PDB file of C-alpha atoms and ligand atoms in Angstrom:
ATOM      1  CA  MET A   1      71.253  29.238 328.469  1.00 96.00           C
ATOM      2  CA  LYS A   2      73.110  26.150 327.301  1.00 98.00           C
ATOM      3  CA  THR A   3      71.382  22.836 326.548  1.00 98.00           C
ATOM      4  CA  THR A   4      73.225  19.604 325.900  1.00 98.00           C
ATOM      5  CA  SER A   5      70.420  17.484 324.443  1.00 98.00           C
ATOM      6  CA  ARG A   6      67.253  17.751 322.395  1.00 98.00           C
ATOM      7  CA  LYS A   7      65.307  16.848 325.543  1.00 98.00           C
ATOM      8  CA  GLN A   8      66.819  19.758 327.456  1.00 98.00           C
ATOM      9  CA  THR A   9      65.865  22.191 324.713  1.00 98.00           C
ATOM     10  CA  ILE A  10      62.309  20.878 324.851  1.00 98.00           C
ATOM     11  CA  ALA A  11      62.284  21.208 328.650  1.00 98.00           C
ATOM     12  CA  PHE A  12      63.513  24.796 328.349  1.00 98.00           C
ATOM     13  CA  ALA A  13      60.813  25.616 325.776  1.00 98.00           C
ATOM     14  CA  ILE A  14      58.133  24.117 328.052  1.00 98.00           C
ATOM     15  CA  GLU A  15      59.224  26.490 330.821  1.00 98.00           C
ATOM     16  CA  TYR A  16      59.466  29.428 328.423  1.00 98.00           C
ATOM     17  CA  ALA A  17      55.911  28.720 327.201  1.00 98.00           C
ATOM     18  CA  LYS A  18      54.653  29.487 330.699  1.00 97.00           C
ATOM     19  CA  THR A  19      55.829  33.093 330.332  1.00 97.00           C
ATOM     20  CA  LEU A  20      53.766  33.652 327.172  1.00 98.00           C
ATOM     21  CA  LYS A  21      50.428  35.388 326.778  1.00 97.00           C
ATOM     22  CA  LEU A  22      47.920  35.077 323.964  1.00 97.00           C
ATOM     23  CA  GLY A  23      48.858  37.563 321.253  1.00 97.00           C
ATOM     24  CA  ASP A  24      52.604  37.133 321.755  1.00 98.00           C
ATOM     25  CA  ILE A  25      54.801  36.895 318.669  1.00 98.00           C
ATOM     26  CA  ILE A  26      58.156  35.148 318.911  1.00 98.00           C
ATOM     27  CA  LEU A  27      60.887  35.452 316.305  1.00 98.00           C
ATOM     28  CA  LEU A  28      62.906  32.251 316.420  1.00 98.00           C
ATOM     29  CA  ALA A  29      66.311  32.496 314.777  1.00 97.00           C
ATOM     30  CA  GLY A  30      69.000  29.936 314.089  1.00 97.00           C
ATOM     31  CA  ASP A  31      70.632  28.053 311.250  1.00 95.00           C
ATOM     32  CA  LEU A  32      69.332  24.849 309.759  1.00 92.00           C
ATOM     33  CA  GLY A  33      69.557  22.098 312.375  1.00 95.00           C
ATOM     34  CA  ALA A  34      69.922  24.555 315.259  1.00 97.00           C
ATOM     35  CA  GLY A  35      66.795  23.246 316.960  1.00 97.00           C
ATOM     36  CA  LYS A  36      64.044  25.710 316.018  1.00 96.00           C
ATOM     37  CA  THR A  37      61.418  23.081 315.269  1.00 94.00           C
ATOM     38  CA  THR A  38      62.483  21.181 318.387  1.00 97.00           C
ATOM     39  CA  PHE A  39      61.928  24.366 320.404  1.00 98.00           C
ATOM     40  CA  VAL A  40      58.417  24.734 318.955  1.00 98.00           C
ATOM     41  CA  GLN A  41      57.679  21.120 319.957  1.00 97.00           C
ATOM     42  CA  GLY A  42      58.443  22.174 323.529  1.00 98.00           C
ATOM     43  CA  LEU A  43      56.275  25.282 323.206  1.00 98.00           C
ATOM     44  CA  ALA A  44      53.333  23.139 322.120  1.00 98.00           C
ATOM     45  CA  ILE A  45      53.752  20.849 325.135  1.00 98.00           C
ATOM     46  CA  GLY A  46      54.097  23.850 327.440  1.00 98.00           C
ATOM     47  CA  LEU A  47      50.878  25.311 326.053  1.00 97.00           C
ATOM     48  CA  GLY A  48      49.115  22.048 326.824  1.00 97.00           C
ATOM     49  CA  LEU A  49      48.724  20.956 323.224  1.00 97.00           C
ATOM     50  CA  ASP A  50      48.933  17.267 322.437  1.00 92.00           C
ATOM     51  CA  VAL A  51      50.092  17.670 318.835  1.00 95.00           C
ATOM     52  CA  GLU A  52      52.884  16.565 316.570  1.00 94.00           C
ATOM     53  CA  VAL A  53      54.843  19.621 315.463  1.00 95.00           C
ATOM     54  CA  THR A  54      56.434  19.336 312.029  1.00 93.00           C
ATOM     55  CA  SER A  55      58.278  21.884 309.947  1.00 89.00           C
ATOM     56  CA  PRO A  56      55.811  24.101 308.046  1.00 85.00           C
ATOM     57  CA  THR A  57      58.237  24.713 305.174  1.00 77.00           C
ATOM     58  CA  TYR A  58      55.818  23.952 302.357  1.00 81.00           C
ATOM     59  CA  ALA A  59      52.675  25.224 304.036  1.00 88.00           C
ATOM     60  CA  TYR A  60      54.250  28.489 305.358  1.00 95.00           C
ATOM     61  CA  MET A  61      52.254  28.112 308.566  1.00 96.00           C
ATOM     62  CA  HIS A  62      50.828  25.343 310.726  1.00 97.00           C
ATOM     63  CA  SER A  63      48.040  26.085 313.168  1.00 97.00           C
ATOM     64  CA  TYR A  64      47.841  23.930 316.273  1.00 97.00           C
ATOM     65  CA  ALA A  65      44.390  24.090 317.868  1.00 96.00           C
ATOM     66  CA  ASP A  66      44.129  27.762 316.796  1.00 95.00           C
ATOM     67  CA  LYS A  67      46.371  28.533 319.740  1.00 97.00           C
ATOM     68  CA  LEU A  68      49.891  28.093 318.411  1.00 98.00           C
ATOM     69  CA  TYR A  69      50.757  29.333 314.926  1.00 98.00           C
ATOM     70  CA  HIS A  70      54.138  28.157 313.619  1.00 97.00           C
ATOM     71  CA  PHE A  71      55.457  30.028 310.565  1.00 97.00           C
ATOM     72  CA  ASP A  72      58.342  29.230 308.275  1.00 95.00           C
ATOM     73  CA  CYS A  73      59.073  32.335 306.191  1.00 95.00           C
ATOM     74  CA  TYR A  74      62.113  30.832 304.448  1.00 94.00           C
ATOM     75  CA  ARG A  75      60.481  30.831 301.017  1.00 94.00           C
ATOM     76  CA  LEU A  76      58.796  34.225 301.321  1.00 96.00           C
ATOM     77  CA  LYS A  77      60.464  37.101 299.537  1.00 96.00           C
ATOM     78  CA  SER A  78      58.761  40.047 301.192  1.00 98.00           C
ATOM     79  CA  GLY A  79      56.276  41.194 303.765  1.00 98.00           C
ATOM     80  CA  ALA A  80      53.882  41.991 300.935  1.00 98.00           C
ATOM     81  CA  GLU A  81      53.885  38.347 299.936  1.00 97.00           C
ATOM     82  CA  ALA A  82      53.045  37.322 303.516  1.00 97.00           C
ATOM     83  CA  GLU A  83      50.129  39.784 303.449  1.00 97.00           C
ATOM     84  CA  ILE A  84      48.794  38.481 300.137  1.00 97.00           C
ATOM     85  CA  LEU A  85      48.852  34.933 301.507  1.00 96.00           C
ATOM     86  CA  GLY A  86      46.892  36.091 304.550  1.00 96.00           C
ATOM     87  CA  LEU A  87      49.675  35.075 306.919  1.00 97.00           C
ATOM     88  CA  THR A  88      49.868  38.417 308.696  1.00 97.00           C
ATOM     89  CA  ASP A  89      46.206  38.076 309.757  1.00 97.00           C
ATOM     90  CA  TYR A  90      47.313  35.513 312.330  1.00 98.00           C
ATOM     91  CA  PHE A  91      49.320  38.138 314.201  1.00 97.00           C
ATOM     92  CA  ASP A  92      45.967  39.465 315.474  1.00 96.00           C
ATOM     93  CA  ALA A  93      44.298  36.076 315.956  1.00 96.00           C
ATOM     94  CA  ASN A  94      44.895  36.064 319.722  1.00 95.00           C
ATOM     95  CA  GLY A  95      47.047  32.951 319.640  1.00 97.00           C
ATOM     96  CA  ILE A  96      50.798  32.614 320.020  1.00 98.00           C
ATOM     97  CA  CYS A  97      52.779  33.094 316.813  1.00 98.00           C
ATOM     98  CA  VAL A  98      56.277  31.698 316.442  1.00 98.00           C
ATOM     99  CA  LEU A  99      58.180  32.579 313.280  1.00 98.00           C
ATOM    100  CA  GLU A 100      61.245  31.045 311.652  1.00 96.00           C
ATOM    101  CA  TRP A 101      63.132  33.190 309.084  1.00 95.00           C
ATOM    102  CA  ALA A 102      61.074  36.239 310.098  1.00 97.00           C
ATOM    103  CA  GLU A 103      63.749  38.530 308.628  1.00 97.00           C
ATOM    104  CA  ASN A 104      62.264  37.761 305.192  1.00 97.00           C
ATOM    105  CA  ILE A 105      59.085  39.616 306.129  1.00 98.00           C
ATOM    106  CA  ALA A 106      60.642  42.273 308.376  1.00 97.00           C
ATOM    107  CA  GLU A 107      58.492  45.138 306.999  1.00 97.00           C
ATOM    108  CA  VAL A 108      55.227  43.625 308.234  1.00 98.00           C
ATOM    109  CA  LEU A 109      56.295  42.376 311.671  1.00 98.00           C
ATOM    110  CA  PRO A 110      54.543  44.018 314.614  1.00 96.00           C
ATOM    111  CA  GLN A 111      56.613  45.915 317.148  1.00 94.00           C
ATOM    112  CA  ASN A 112      57.597  44.339 320.462  1.00 93.00           C
ATOM    113  CA  CYS A 113      58.096  40.823 319.194  1.00 97.00           C
ATOM    114  CA  LYS A 114      59.933  38.482 321.537  1.00 98.00           C
ATOM    115  CA  LYS A 115      63.150  36.977 320.220  1.00 98.00           C
ATOM    116  CA  ILE A 116      64.876  33.647 320.701  1.00 98.00           C
ATOM    117  CA  ASN A 117      68.207  32.849 319.102  1.00 98.00           C
ATOM    118  CA  ILE A 118      69.488  29.283 318.996  1.00 98.00           C
ATOM    119  CA  GLN A 119      73.065  28.567 318.053  1.00 98.00           C
ATOM    120  CA  LYS A 120      74.637  25.205 317.448  1.00 98.00           C
ATOM    121  CA  VAL A 121      77.794  24.896 319.561  1.00 98.00           C
ATOM    122  CA  ASP A 122      78.537  21.254 318.782  1.00 97.00           C
ATOM    123  CA  GLU A 123      76.636  18.083 317.915  1.00 97.00           C
ATOM    124  CA  ASN A 124      74.481  18.099 321.061  1.00 98.00           C
ATOM    125  CA  THR A 125      75.080  21.519 322.567  1.00 98.00           C
ATOM    126  CA  ARG A 126      72.975  24.585 321.815  1.00 98.00           C
ATOM    127  CA  GLU A 127      73.227  28.138 323.136  1.00 98.00           C
ATOM    128  CA  ILE A 128      69.724  29.565 323.547  1.00 98.00           C
ATOM    129  CA  GLU A 129      69.432  33.305 323.943  1.00 98.00           C
ATOM    130  CA  VAL A 130      66.178  34.922 325.059  1.00 97.00           C
ATOM    131  CA  LEU A 131      65.873  38.583 324.030  1.00 92.00           C
TER     132      LEU A 131
HETATM  133  P1  ADP B   1      65.789  23.485 312.804  1.00 63.82           P
HETATM  134  O1  ADP B   1      64.275  23.544 312.889  1.00 63.82           O
HETATM  135  O2  ADP B   1      66.462  24.657 313.452  1.00 63.82           O
HETATM  136  O3  ADP B   1      66.302  23.241 311.431  1.00 63.82           O
HETATM  137  P2  ADP B   1      65.447  20.919 314.154  1.00 63.82           P
HETATM  138  O4  ADP B   1      64.781  21.204 315.454  1.00 63.82           O
HETATM  139  O5  ADP B   1      64.604  20.400 313.048  1.00 63.82           O
HETATM  140  O6  ADP B   1      66.254  22.235 313.688  1.00 63.82           O
HETATM  141  O7  ADP B   1      66.637  19.881 314.359  1.00 63.82           O
HETATM  142  C1  ADP B   1      67.567  19.979 315.395  1.00 63.82           C
HETATM  143  C2  ADP B   1      68.379  18.683 315.394  1.00 63.82           C
HETATM  144  O8  ADP B   1      69.459  18.786 316.323  1.00 63.82           O
HETATM  145  C3  ADP B   1      67.538  17.490 315.818  1.00 63.82           C
HETATM  146  O9  ADP B   1      67.933  16.366 315.057  1.00 63.82           O
HETATM  147  C4  ADP B   1      67.914  17.302 317.287  1.00 63.82           C
HETATM  148  O10 ADP B   1      67.783  15.978 317.741  1.00 63.82           O
HETATM  149  C5  ADP B   1      69.385  17.715 317.271  1.00 63.82           C
HETATM  150  N1  ADP B   1      69.898  18.214 318.565  1.00 63.82           N
HETATM  151  C6  ADP B   1      71.009  17.771 319.161  1.00 63.82           C
HETATM  152  N2  ADP B   1      71.242  18.428 320.308  1.00 63.82           N
HETATM  153  C7  ADP B   1      70.229  19.316 320.447  1.00 63.82           C
HETATM  154  C8  ADP B   1      69.921  20.299 321.456  1.00 63.82           C
HETATM  155  N3  ADP B   1      70.701  20.524 322.525  1.00 63.82           N
HETATM  156  N4  ADP B   1      68.798  21.032 321.261  1.00 63.82           N
HETATM  157  C9  ADP B   1      68.025  20.850 320.181  1.00 63.82           C
HETATM  158  N5  ADP B   1      68.263  19.956 319.202  1.00 63.82           N
HETATM  159  C10 ADP B   1      69.360  19.184 319.337  1.00 63.82           C
HETATM  160 MG1   MG B   2      62.849  23.590 311.336  1.00 63.82          MG
END
């Protein structure tokens, strides 16, 4: 799926949110500036949450209404570290987890995670792949 504006990516994420069930875990991949946080803003809207989504870089995880859990694993070095911080507990919290840089904690990820890859094509174009 190709989007040509931030708004279109949000619209796509709103639609995608409708396919989710509580307990789902989504691995969201893409380089810096690809649109991962933008995508999560759309997920929040699609889940009916009236919240401002910001990057959880320094907090590791932001919880929105205990329904949407947004992780940034960029600064984690291992799955063990995620466990020590209690982050992995949220996988079983019956919300929807969306993870950026999940590869850093690969050993502790549950099976059957959903995957979204976002690639920057040019300034305003993104290729979004749902796996
Ligand atoms: P990431 O979280 O992957 O680092 P952000 O979502 O924070 O990325 O930033 C994406 C940036 O790219 C925003 O400034 C956004 O306005 C811009 N952008 C331009 N075109 C698009 C598009 N088609 N989809 C998503 N973001 C886009
Ligand atoms: Mg981000």
